[in-house]
XYZ file of C-alpha atoms in Angstrom:
656
model
C 18.088 -26.120 16.597
C 19.858 -29.069 15.685
C 23.543 -27.880 14.422
C 25.610 -30.617 13.321
C 27.721 -28.766 11.362
C 29.306 -26.541 14.045
C 30.177 -26.813 17.632
C 28.907 -24.090 20.531
C 31.161 -21.906 21.046
C 32.515 -22.093 24.824
C 31.014 -20.613 28.264
C 33.347 -19.909 31.370
C 33.057 -22.496 33.452
C 34.248 -22.146 37.395
C 32.882 -25.001 38.479
C 32.597 -24.465 42.123
C 33.371 -20.976 44.271
C 35.068 -23.386 46.883
C 35.155 -22.124 50.578
C 37.718 -20.497 52.097
C 38.303 -23.608 54.169
C 39.006 -25.713 51.430
C 41.793 -23.804 49.227
C 45.305 -24.583 49.531
C 47.046 -22.109 48.463
C 49.954 -23.930 48.311
C 47.809 -25.925 46.207
C 47.269 -23.261 43.887
C 50.529 -21.792 43.155
C 51.560 -25.044 42.328
C 48.690 -25.252 39.988
C 49.765 -22.221 38.284
C 53.368 -23.172 38.093
C 52.008 -25.994 36.563
C 49.949 -24.096 34.010
C 52.693 -22.391 33.133
C 55.063 -25.161 32.477
C 52.009 -26.809 30.156
C 52.239 -23.415 27.856
C 55.371 -23.089 27.342
C 55.212 -26.455 26.193
C 51.676 -26.554 24.093
C 53.125 -23.851 22.122
C 53.951 -25.365 19.026
C 50.626 -28.378 19.394
C 48.528 -27.809 15.994
C 45.119 -26.734 16.876
C 41.938 -27.702 14.845
C 42.304 -24.887 12.681
C 45.784 -26.038 11.464
C 47.527 -23.148 13.016
C 50.385 -23.917 15.365
C 50.798 -22.649 19.008
C 50.702 -19.426 20.237
C 50.903 -16.588 17.926
C 51.661 -13.317 20.602
C 54.776 -12.879 20.897
C 55.802 -15.733 18.971
C 55.919 -14.174 15.332
C 57.264 -11.410 13.577
C 53.622 -10.345 13.174
C 53.420 -9.749 16.755
C 55.984 -7.899 16.822
C 54.402 -5.433 14.422
C 51.409 -5.357 16.565
C 52.819 -4.945 19.081
C 54.644 -1.763 17.910
C 51.608 -0.513 15.970
C 49.705 -0.347 19.328
C 52.152 1.200 21.159
C 50.205 4.166 19.217
C 47.167 2.906 21.110
C 49.172 3.803 24.625
C 49.324 -0.977 25.117
C 50.607 -3.903 23.946
C 48.005 -6.656 23.318
C 49.793 -8.924 26.052
C 50.173 -6.663 28.838
C 46.953 -6.245 29.840
C 43.306 -4.858 28.292
C 42.064 -1.043 28.747
C 43.883 2.081 30.439
C 43.224 1.314 33.777
C 44.966 -2.403 33.036
C 42.195 -4.326 32.719
C 41.948 -7.332 29.986
C 38.817 -10.092 30.678
C 36.074 -7.976 31.460
C 33.179 -10.770 32.395
C 35.221 -13.768 33.894
C 34.985 -17.691 34.423
C 37.428 -20.594 33.702
C 36.806 -22.480 31.208
C 37.837 -25.696 29.742
C 37.741 -27.710 26.289
C 34.986 -29.379 27.116
C 31.910 -28.838 29.598
C 31.157 -30.723 32.471
C 27.259 -31.044 32.222
C 26.943 -31.287 36.071
C 28.562 -28.103 36.606
C 26.832 -25.735 34.154
C 25.606 -23.522 36.810
C 28.822 -22.737 39.799
C 27.503 -22.941 43.364
C 27.479 -19.345 45.068
C 29.266 -19.874 47.951
C 29.023 -18.908 50.967
C 25.689 -17.362 49.622
C 22.228 -18.426 51.797
C 20.197 -20.000 49.500
C 22.431 -19.977 46.737
C 21.890 -23.090 43.964
C 24.232 -26.396 44.513
C 25.953 -28.513 42.123
C 23.673 -31.223 42.641
C 20.101 -29.301 42.703
C 17.392 -28.144 39.776
C 19.970 -26.872 36.966
C 22.373 -29.880 37.073
C 19.435 -32.785 36.873
C 17.609 -30.111 34.417
C 21.053 -30.019 31.823
C 22.308 -33.288 32.203
C 22.807 -34.971 29.033
C 21.938 -31.495 27.018
C 25.351 -29.590 26.659
C 27.239 -29.396 23.224
C 31.271 -29.614 22.986
C 32.502 -25.894 22.314
C 34.210 -25.419 19.295
C 37.914 -25.352 20.104
C 39.794 -21.949 19.713
C 43.129 -23.634 20.002
C 45.070 -20.584 21.413
C 45.796 -21.183 25.424
C 45.831 -17.231 25.495
C 41.888 -17.679 24.205
C 41.411 -19.480 26.697
C 42.811 -17.576 29.799
C 40.508 -14.682 27.950
C 37.934 -16.851 30.192
C 40.065 -17.499 33.656
C 40.156 -14.419 35.822
C 36.956 -12.949 37.050
C 35.943 -9.260 36.968
C 37.280 -8.508 40.026
C 40.787 -9.065 38.976
C 40.666 -7.100 36.069
C 39.025 -4.004 38.006
C 42.596 -4.253 39.586
C 41.404 -5.514 42.777
C 44.637 -7.885 43.579
C 46.209 -4.505 43.678
C 43.971 -3.551 46.420
C 45.446 -3.160 50.262
C 44.944 -6.074 51.820
C 43.954 -7.441 55.157
C 47.782 -8.133 57.223
C 45.691 -10.645 59.492
C 44.152 -12.838 56.136
C 45.569 -16.503 56.822
C 46.512 -17.850 53.429
C 45.996 -20.842 54.028
C 42.240 -20.084 54.148
C 42.589 -17.672 50.895
C 40.032 -17.551 48.235
C 40.354 -15.729 45.599
C 36.403 -14.156 45.049
C 36.000 -14.113 49.510
C 38.610 -13.617 51.254
C 39.479 -10.010 49.908
C 39.361 -7.685 52.377
C 40.252 -4.282 51.431
C 40.641 -1.326 54.266
C 37.954 0.947 54.837
C 37.153 2.682 51.373
C 33.864 4.049 49.337
C 32.712 2.470 45.997
C 32.700 5.185 42.722
C 28.946 5.005 41.970
C 29.828 5.792 38.643
C 32.442 3.467 37.720
C 31.890 1.141 41.415
C 35.946 1.798 41.553
C 37.374 1.402 45.056
C 38.463 4.267 46.863
C 40.476 5.419 50.366
C 38.235 7.297 53.055
C 40.700 10.362 52.697
C 39.659 10.819 48.640
C 36.108 12.775 47.797
C 36.768 12.227 43.762
C 37.213 9.248 42.525
C 40.808 8.056 41.764
C 39.979 6.766 38.629
C 36.800 8.723 37.104
C 37.065 12.235 39.082
C 33.562 11.759 40.413
C 31.944 13.009 43.639
C 31.850 10.664 46.670
C 27.997 12.467 46.738
C 27.550 12.261 43.564
C 23.517 12.620 42.099
C 24.586 10.819 38.600
C 21.163 9.246 39.515
C 19.513 12.434 39.670
C 21.202 13.785 36.099
C 22.416 11.807 34.555
C 25.517 12.678 32.333
C 24.235 16.616 32.634
C 25.088 16.114 36.684
C 28.864 17.455 37.374
C 30.729 14.963 37.981
C 32.968 16.941 40.831
C 30.602 18.911 42.953
C 27.159 18.091 42.897
C 25.679 21.413 44.296
C 26.889 22.540 40.859
C 24.893 20.526 39.029
C 21.939 22.220 36.783
C 18.478 22.004 38.912
C 15.697 20.260 37.009
C 12.802 22.858 36.231
C 9.530 19.925 37.362
C 9.780 16.896 39.171
C 9.904 13.988 36.744
C 10.028 10.078 36.927
C 13.589 9.721 36.957
C 13.906 11.680 40.078
C 11.052 9.263 41.654
C 13.218 6.149 40.551
C 16.746 7.498 41.797
C 14.973 8.211 45.645
C 15.553 4.474 46.964
C 19.213 4.190 45.780
C 18.880 0.090 46.990
C 20.405 -1.915 43.889
C 16.644 -3.791 42.915
C 14.631 -0.675 44.488
C 11.327 0.012 41.671
C 10.567 3.574 43.093
C 7.033 4.887 43.256
C 6.642 7.111 39.878
C 3.978 5.630 37.909
C 5.384 7.535 34.521
C 8.263 4.884 33.653
C 6.131 1.893 35.142
C 4.800 -0.785 32.468
C 1.229 0.501 33.550
C 1.146 4.016 32.325
C 3.578 3.169 29.121
C 0.385 2.345 27.443
C 0.754 4.872 24.201
C 0.996 3.202 21.086
C 3.575 4.349 19.112
C 2.636 5.618 15.087
C 4.511 5.709 12.073
C 7.970 7.975 12.266
C 7.825 7.897 15.851
C 11.119 6.651 18.188
C 9.460 4.445 20.717
C 11.105 3.105 23.821
C 10.503 0.362 25.298
C 11.750 -0.010 29.609
C 10.402 -1.630 32.296
C 10.996 -0.996 36.329
C 10.824 -4.717 37.115
C 13.797 -5.232 35.168
C 15.731 -3.913 38.356
C 15.278 -6.166 39.969
C 18.034 -8.432 38.384
C 20.717 -7.762 40.817
C 23.425 -9.093 42.840
C 21.867 -9.538 45.739
C 25.248 -10.637 48.057
C 27.942 -8.529 46.934
C 31.312 -9.891 47.243
C 34.525 -8.097 47.382
C 33.160 -5.611 44.766
C 30.306 -3.816 43.091
C 29.258 -6.231 40.233
C 29.519 -3.298 37.264
C 26.232 -4.883 35.844
C 23.576 -2.899 37.805
C 21.037 -1.802 38.109
C 22.145 1.592 38.041
C 22.772 1.661 34.559
C 19.317 1.796 33.832
C 18.231 4.239 36.049
C 20.926 7.052 35.130
C 19.809 6.383 31.547
C 16.735 7.390 32.202
C 17.665 10.088 34.271
C 19.552 11.544 31.743
C 17.087 11.123 29.167
C 14.424 12.960 31.303
C 16.635 15.901 32.063
C 17.066 16.049 28.343
C 13.255 16.319 27.603
C 13.291 12.911 25.575
C 11.472 10.871 27.647
C 9.164 11.158 28.425
C 8.691 13.096 25.965
C 9.714 13.021 22.511
C 9.912 9.419 22.898
C 7.210 7.013 22.759
C 6.704 4.383 25.076
C 5.779 0.888 24.383
C 3.711 -1.626 26.792
C 6.202 -4.489 28.291
C 5.262 -8.303 28.639
C 6.995 -11.484 29.465
C 8.455 -13.193 26.185
C 7.095 -16.492 25.312
C 8.617 -19.965 25.451
C 7.987 -20.120 21.701
C 9.574 -17.221 20.889
C 12.560 -17.795 23.551
C 13.339 -21.721 22.050
C 13.652 -20.045 18.607
C 16.945 -19.048 19.160
C 17.982 -21.419 22.308
C 17.946 -24.510 23.551
C 14.913 -26.266 25.836
C 18.176 -26.337 28.246
C 19.023 -22.965 27.928
C 15.258 -22.038 28.681
C 15.199 -24.297 31.751
C 18.109 -23.072 33.404
C 17.305 -19.082 33.430
C 13.652 -20.372 34.628
C 14.694 -22.461 37.573
C 16.768 -19.399 39.352
C 13.491 -17.830 40.490
C 13.863 -20.894 43.125
C 16.656 -19.607 44.828
C 18.228 -15.944 46.097
C 20.909 -16.342 44.518
C 22.857 -18.694 41.383
C 25.465 -18.261 39.589
C 26.048 -19.536 35.802
C 29.700 -18.649 36.033
C 31.130 -16.670 38.776
C 30.302 -13.498 37.368
C 26.980 -14.487 35.476
C 24.396 -14.277 38.605
C 20.637 -14.615 38.657
C 18.544 -13.535 41.747
C 14.991 -14.953 42.252
C 13.186 -12.385 40.128
C 16.101 -11.978 37.242
C 13.960 -14.972 34.822
C 11.533 -12.325 34.732
C 13.744 -9.635 34.456
C 15.470 -11.694 31.515
C 11.815 -11.873 30.119
C 10.622 -8.692 29.676
C 14.132 -7.625 28.142
C 13.604 -10.237 25.814
C 9.962 -9.650 25.221
C 10.383 -5.764 24.995
C 13.164 -6.752 21.988
C 10.534 -8.589 20.165
C 7.792 -5.992 20.343
C 9.945 -3.268 18.767
C 11.078 -5.476 16.075
C 7.468 -6.358 15.443
C 6.498 -2.275 15.581
C 8.949 -1.219 13.562
C 8.551 -3.524 10.971
C 4.979 -3.142 10.631
C 5.461 0.517 10.327
C 3.879 1.031 13.626
C 7.215 3.512 14.537
C 10.123 4.421 12.444
C 12.948 3.183 15.156
C 13.396 2.099 18.404
C 15.836 1.901 21.653
C 15.276 -1.112 24.206
C 16.420 0.142 27.519
C 16.980 -3.438 28.915
C 18.941 -5.838 31.128
C 20.147 -7.962 31.618
C 22.098 -7.852 28.768
C 22.171 -11.125 25.974
C 24.995 -11.068 23.017
C 27.387 -13.636 25.077
C 24.452 -15.778 25.444
C 24.575 -19.022 23.556
C 22.547 -21.272 22.207
C 23.108 -23.524 25.147
C 25.426 -21.350 27.411
C 24.497 -18.677 30.022
C 27.328 -16.545 29.924
C 28.906 -13.090 29.967
C 26.657 -10.993 32.045
C 23.706 -12.154 29.922
C 20.783 -14.339 30.979
C 18.861 -14.525 27.106
C 19.988 -13.304 22.968
C 17.975 -10.474 23.181
C 19.051 -8.990 19.891
C 18.539 -12.413 18.655
C 15.050 -12.542 19.769
C 14.421 -9.666 18.086
C 15.632 -10.323 15.034
C 13.857 -13.436 14.544
C 10.701 -11.870 15.752
C 11.172 -9.562 13.092
C 11.915 -11.959 10.511
C 8.323 -13.695 12.009
C 7.227 -10.372 11.139
C 7.948 -9.899 7.451
C 11.828 -9.013 7.245
C 13.379 -11.695 5.157
C 16.656 -10.470 5.814
C 18.632 -8.633 9.259
C 21.268 -7.068 10.063
C 22.500 -6.411 13.244
C 25.920 -5.179 14.381
C 27.054 -5.117 17.468
C 29.703 -2.462 19.007
C 30.199 -3.754 21.825
C 33.826 -3.824 23.146
C 32.873 -7.763 23.637
C 32.620 -10.080 20.577
C 29.145 -11.155 20.786
C 29.260 -14.912 20.779
C 26.635 -15.621 21.742
C 24.807 -14.054 18.229
C 27.504 -15.034 16.282
C 27.050 -19.009 17.609
C 23.009 -18.570 17.077
C 23.459 -17.678 13.560
C 26.261 -19.051 12.991
C 24.641 -21.098 9.581
C 22.046 -18.736 8.735
C 22.454 -16.723 5.340
C 19.021 -14.181 6.215
C 20.916 -12.494 9.459
C 24.455 -10.274 8.744
C 26.488 -10.221 11.986
C 29.137 -7.512 12.002
C 30.891 -7.189 14.857
C 33.462 -4.676 16.055
C 35.156 -5.600 18.948
C 38.553 -5.901 20.955
C 40.098 -8.708 20.428
C 43.976 -8.739 21.036
C 44.641 -12.354 19.976
C 41.743 -13.845 21.173
C 43.425 -12.689 24.513
C 40.362 -10.065 25.379
C 37.203 -11.610 26.192
C 35.177 -14.003 25.389
C 38.315 -15.026 23.138
C 35.933 -15.255 19.801
C 35.729 -13.156 16.897
C 38.877 -13.617 15.441
C 38.630 -12.410 11.703
C 38.876 -15.852 9.860
C 35.350 -16.829 11.533
C 33.583 -15.986 8.452
C 30.376 -18.389 9.577
C 29.911 -21.633 8.576
C 27.648 -23.906 6.069
C 25.491 -21.909 4.495
C 26.137 -18.858 6.807
C 29.292 -18.685 5.589
C 29.890 -14.820 4.491
C 27.311 -13.827 6.687
C 29.774 -12.993 9.893
C 32.008 -10.193 9.870
C 34.301 -9.764 12.631
C 36.664 -6.147 12.532
C 38.679 -7.246 15.630
C 40.997 -4.486 17.264
C 44.490 -6.086 18.312
C 44.072 -3.365 20.983
C 42.986 -0.936 23.165
C 42.920 3.144 22.964
C 40.688 2.650 19.591
C 38.501 5.880 19.334
C 36.298 7.615 16.851
C 37.924 7.769 13.654
C 38.762 4.082 13.351
C 35.098 3.214 14.499
C 33.787 5.807 11.845
C 36.262 4.605 9.358
C 35.589 0.912 9.628
C 31.904 1.813 9.125
C 32.503 3.856 6.015
C 35.211 0.896 4.359
C 33.717 -2.259 5.735
C 30.410 -2.061 7.701
C 28.665 -0.230 5.386
C 29.444 -1.163 1.992
C 28.814 -4.844 3.562
C 25.263 -3.812 4.531
C 24.824 -2.389 1.196
C 24.862 -5.274 -0.677
C 23.712 -7.593 1.755
C 20.281 -4.744 1.642
C 18.375 -5.416 5.168
C 14.782 -5.514 5.744
C 15.628 -4.510 9.685
C 18.840 -2.858 11.460
C 19.470 -4.166 14.884
C 22.250 -2.761 16.432
C 23.700 -4.080 19.447
C 24.884 -0.870 21.660
C 26.950 -2.290 24.070
C 28.787 1.269 25.094
C 31.904 -0.274 26.958
C 33.797 0.841 24.438
C 33.390 4.494 25.615
C 36.084 6.698 26.840
C 36.264 5.926 30.229
C 34.848 2.699 30.861
C 35.871 0.473 33.389
C 35.835 -2.428 31.840
C 36.423 -1.552 27.880
C 39.528 0.590 27.535
C 38.798 2.080 24.533
C 37.985 5.971 23.473
C 34.539 6.361 21.194
C 32.437 9.289 22.263
C 29.084 10.044 22.647
C 29.738 11.943 18.822
C 31.504 8.732 17.757
C 28.217 6.534 18.632
C 25.843 9.230 17.699
C 27.772 9.393 13.734
C 27.722 5.268 13.440
C 23.719 5.336 14.314
C 23.473 8.010 11.775
C 25.366 6.201 9.226
C 23.193 2.768 9.941
C 20.296 4.925 9.190
C 20.705 4.533 5.511
C 19.836 0.790 5.607
C 16.415 -0.654 5.492
C 14.613 2.295 5.138
C 15.511 3.358 8.355
C 13.841 0.706 10.485
C 15.966 -0.138 13.248
C 15.917 -1.081 16.428
C 19.326 -0.379 19.271
C 19.056 -2.804 21.958
C 21.279 -1.986 24.888
C 24.046 -4.386 26.121
C 26.819 -3.404 28.066
C 28.467 0.206 29.827
C 29.856 0.112 32.913
C 30.557 3.453 33.641
C 27.265 5.586 33.979
C 28.468 9.234 32.948
C 29.701 7.378 29.566
C 26.717 4.867 29.211
C 23.823 8.073 30.190
C 25.462 10.696 27.565
C 26.026 7.784 24.691
C 22.391 6.605 25.137
C 21.072 9.783 25.032
C 23.254 10.637 21.626
C 21.980 7.511 19.911
C 18.443 8.644 21.148
C 18.644 12.214 19.193
C 19.711 10.926 16.524
C 16.750 8.542 16.137
C 14.526 11.495 17.022
C 15.966 12.686 13.847
C 18.619 14.977 15.223
C 21.702 15.959 13.021
C 25.214 14.394 14.573
C 27.113 17.491 12.893
C 29.524 16.902 9.979
C 31.948 13.829 10.088
C 35.234 14.294 11.072
C 37.380 16.140 8.547
C 40.678 14.388 7.165
C 39.395 11.205 8.973
C 41.948 8.771 9.016
C 42.453 5.425 11.471
C 45.236 4.685 14.091
C 48.014 2.578 12.348
C 46.908 -0.057 14.699
C 43.505 0.360 13.426
C 44.474 0.543 10.131
C 46.459 -3.207 10.788
C 43.416 -4.787 12.148
C 41.212 -3.664 8.924
C 43.574 -4.861 6.397
C 43.443 -8.649 8.089
C 39.605 -7.585 7.244
C 39.793 -6.550 4.027
C 42.076 -9.643 3.463
C 39.033 -12.100 4.235
C 36.139 -11.148 3.469
C 36.574 -9.299 0.094
C 35.742 -13.514 -1.016
C 31.907 -12.919 0.207
C 31.683 -9.519 -0.445
C 33.034 -8.061 -4.118
C 31.831 -4.229 -3.259
C 34.208 -4.027 -0.386
C 37.418 -1.898 -1.904
C 41.227 -1.493 -1.235
C 41.470 2.267 0.491
C 43.480 4.154 0.107
C 44.643 3.910 4.071
C 46.446 0.666 2.885
C 48.675 2.604 0.410
C 49.360 5.024 3.206
C 50.155 2.960 5.629
C 52.564 0.736 3.380
C 54.344 4.057 2.924
C 54.653 5.168 6.675
C 55.117 1.236 7.674
C 58.620 1.850 9.900
C 58.733 -1.899 9.677
C 60.222 -3.543 7.108
C 58.227 -6.802 7.050
C 54.821 -5.096 7.600
C 55.605 -2.866 4.726
C 56.965 -5.447 1.984
C 54.365 -7.462 3.414
C 51.154 -4.705 2.588
C 52.835 -3.483 -0.542
C 52.279 -7.259 -1.578
C 49.211 -7.921 -0.792
C 48.316 -4.622 -2.564
C 49.943 -5.484 -5.606
C 48.004 -8.872 -5.675
C 44.807 -7.363 -4.694
C 45.352 -4.140 -7.488
C 45.661 -6.973 -9.994
C 42.977 -8.534 -9.093
C 40.603 -5.628 -8.843
C 38.653 -3.558 -11.088
C 40.151 -0.226 -11.698
C 36.946 1.745 -10.541
C 37.500 0.134 -6.999
C 41.079 1.568 -6.495
C 41.700 4.700 -5.225
C 38.485 6.058 -4.350
C 38.398 8.853 -1.766
C 38.531 8.520 1.493
C 35.405 8.009 3.024
C 33.484 7.633 0.170
C 33.463 4.190 -1.166
C 32.076 3.524 -4.542
C 28.990 1.107 -3.564
C 27.981 3.360 -0.852
C 26.206 5.625 -4.005
C-alpha cells in the first residue's frame, strides 16, 4: 500500500532488553540527566508542523487546561489515570526506526527471538520513517513500560538487589504478594481485598463475570445450570482452552439470519499469552475473553439470544489490504519461537500468529455477513486487539488491525462508505495510519491525549487526514483523565453523529476498547456500562443499523464484562433508557470539544456552535480563556447561518 503523500506513524522501539549484567545503572542515570537537559534545550525547537517546542507548561492555554483538569481531578502533566498512570502501553521511541530492531529481544527467556534472527532479516529495508510528532512529551508517551505505569516503581524493593545489576524489567523483585485477578495489581499477603479495585483474593469472577460478588465469592448468585463458560474457566492457566464444546469453533455452526445479532469467538485466541511472566501479569491476557463469555452466559445472552458464526483464519491477501508484506511476515515468523517481543510490551508466542489470524478472520466474516443482510449486527469477541497495528508496524499489544480488515471486507462485500468509531481510551494510531488518505473510510476517535503525552501520542484535533482523505479523520482528544459519560455522550450528540449523518455510511464499525471504563487500571476515565450502552444506541441509527463492534482494549475484568454485556444488549434490541436530563459536559471536556469544532467545521458544514460554548465562555474564571472563547464565538456566529446557532443542547439540527 504505497503512500508517498505521508509518513508512517511511529512505533515503539525498545530495540533490546539488556541482560542484568550488561546494564550500568550510573550510566542510565547519566543518560536520564542528559535527556532532561536536551528537553530543556529543545523547548524552542521548531517542528515539521511549524510549531515550537513543548507547549505543556509553556503557554497560557496550558495553564487554562490545567485549571480545567482540576475539575476532573488530574493535571495533564502529572501522570495519567486516577491511580497515577499515563502511558499504558510502553516502549521507547525515536525519530527514525532501526530496521534491524523491528522486534526486540526477549531478555533471558528461553527460545526468544534475537535481533540477528528471522524478523530482522524479514524487515530489513522495508520500514518507512514515521511522521514526526515534534514534541518530546509525545515521544516520552512511549518510553515507559506499562509496568512503570501500573505503579510497580512504588513497590517494595528487595534490599539485597544490586544496583550494578539493575535492569528496569528483569530485576524487579517484590516481597510476597498476590496479583489481583480483576485488575492485575500486586497486593501484600495480609490483604484479602485488592487495594486498588476491592476484588477478593478468591474471586470467582471467571465463573460469573460482572455478576459475581467482588467482596465475597460465596455471595455470588449461583448459576441455574452448567454452561460453557464454567467449563472454559475451570483451568485458569493463561492459555488453556477448557473442555467445553458449546463455545468452541467446532460447535458454533449456526448461520445467522437477518435481524440477528452474531457473536464471533474462538477458544484458540486464548492461546495468545505471555508465556513467561515478567515482574507483573500482562494486562492483555486471555482472562479478558473468559470473563466476557462468563458474564454473557450468566445473563443468558450467549449461547442463547446471540447467534454464533464459525471462525476462520484470515487470508494473507485480506491482511495485505491493510498491512505491508513485511508486517505480515513479521507476525507469521513468531510461530517459530516460544516468546518474541515487537516492543517491550507487545509480545507473541508460538500460537499468537494463529490467534491474530482468527481474530482478523472473524471480523472479516462478521462484516461480510452484516453487509449481505445475513445478520443485522455483530460483536467480534477477539484478541489480540488491533487498533494500534499500523500498515507496517506492530505495537501497543496489537498484531493485526482487526477493524481495518473488517472495513476492507465490508467494502469488498458492497459497502461503499464505512464509518469507524473508536472509543478506546488510547488513540487508534494504526487505524488512522491505514485510512489516513482514504475518503471512503471516516475514522472518528475519542481518546485521552493530554497534549500528546498520553500513549501513543497521536490523535490531536489537528490530525484530519492527508491528500484525498483530508477531513476523513476526526479526533476528539481529551486533555486529562476523569472524563465520563456526560462528556462522551455530549461529544456524540454534537460532533460524532452530525458528522456521521453527513458522511452517510453504509456500514458502521466500533473499535470498542473498554479501558475508558471506570476502574480500568490503565485508562483513568469514568465511563459506565450505561454510557457505553447509550453510545451504541446512538450509533445504531446510522447505516440502517448495520453495525459491527470489535473488541479492542480494557483491562479491568469486571468493567469489561459489564460494559460488553451492556453493548450486546443494545445490539439485541434492548432499550438503554433515556439520556440523562440536563446533559452538560465538564469544563475540561467542553474545552476539548471546542478545539474539535474549530478544526472540523471547515470540513463538515453540519457542525453547529452548541450552547455549551456560550455557557462556558460566561462561567470561565480565567480571563485569557474567556476572551479567547468569546472572540472565536463571535467570529463563528458571524460566519454561520442563523439557524445553526442556539440549538437546544442534545438536539443538533442536522440529526433530524
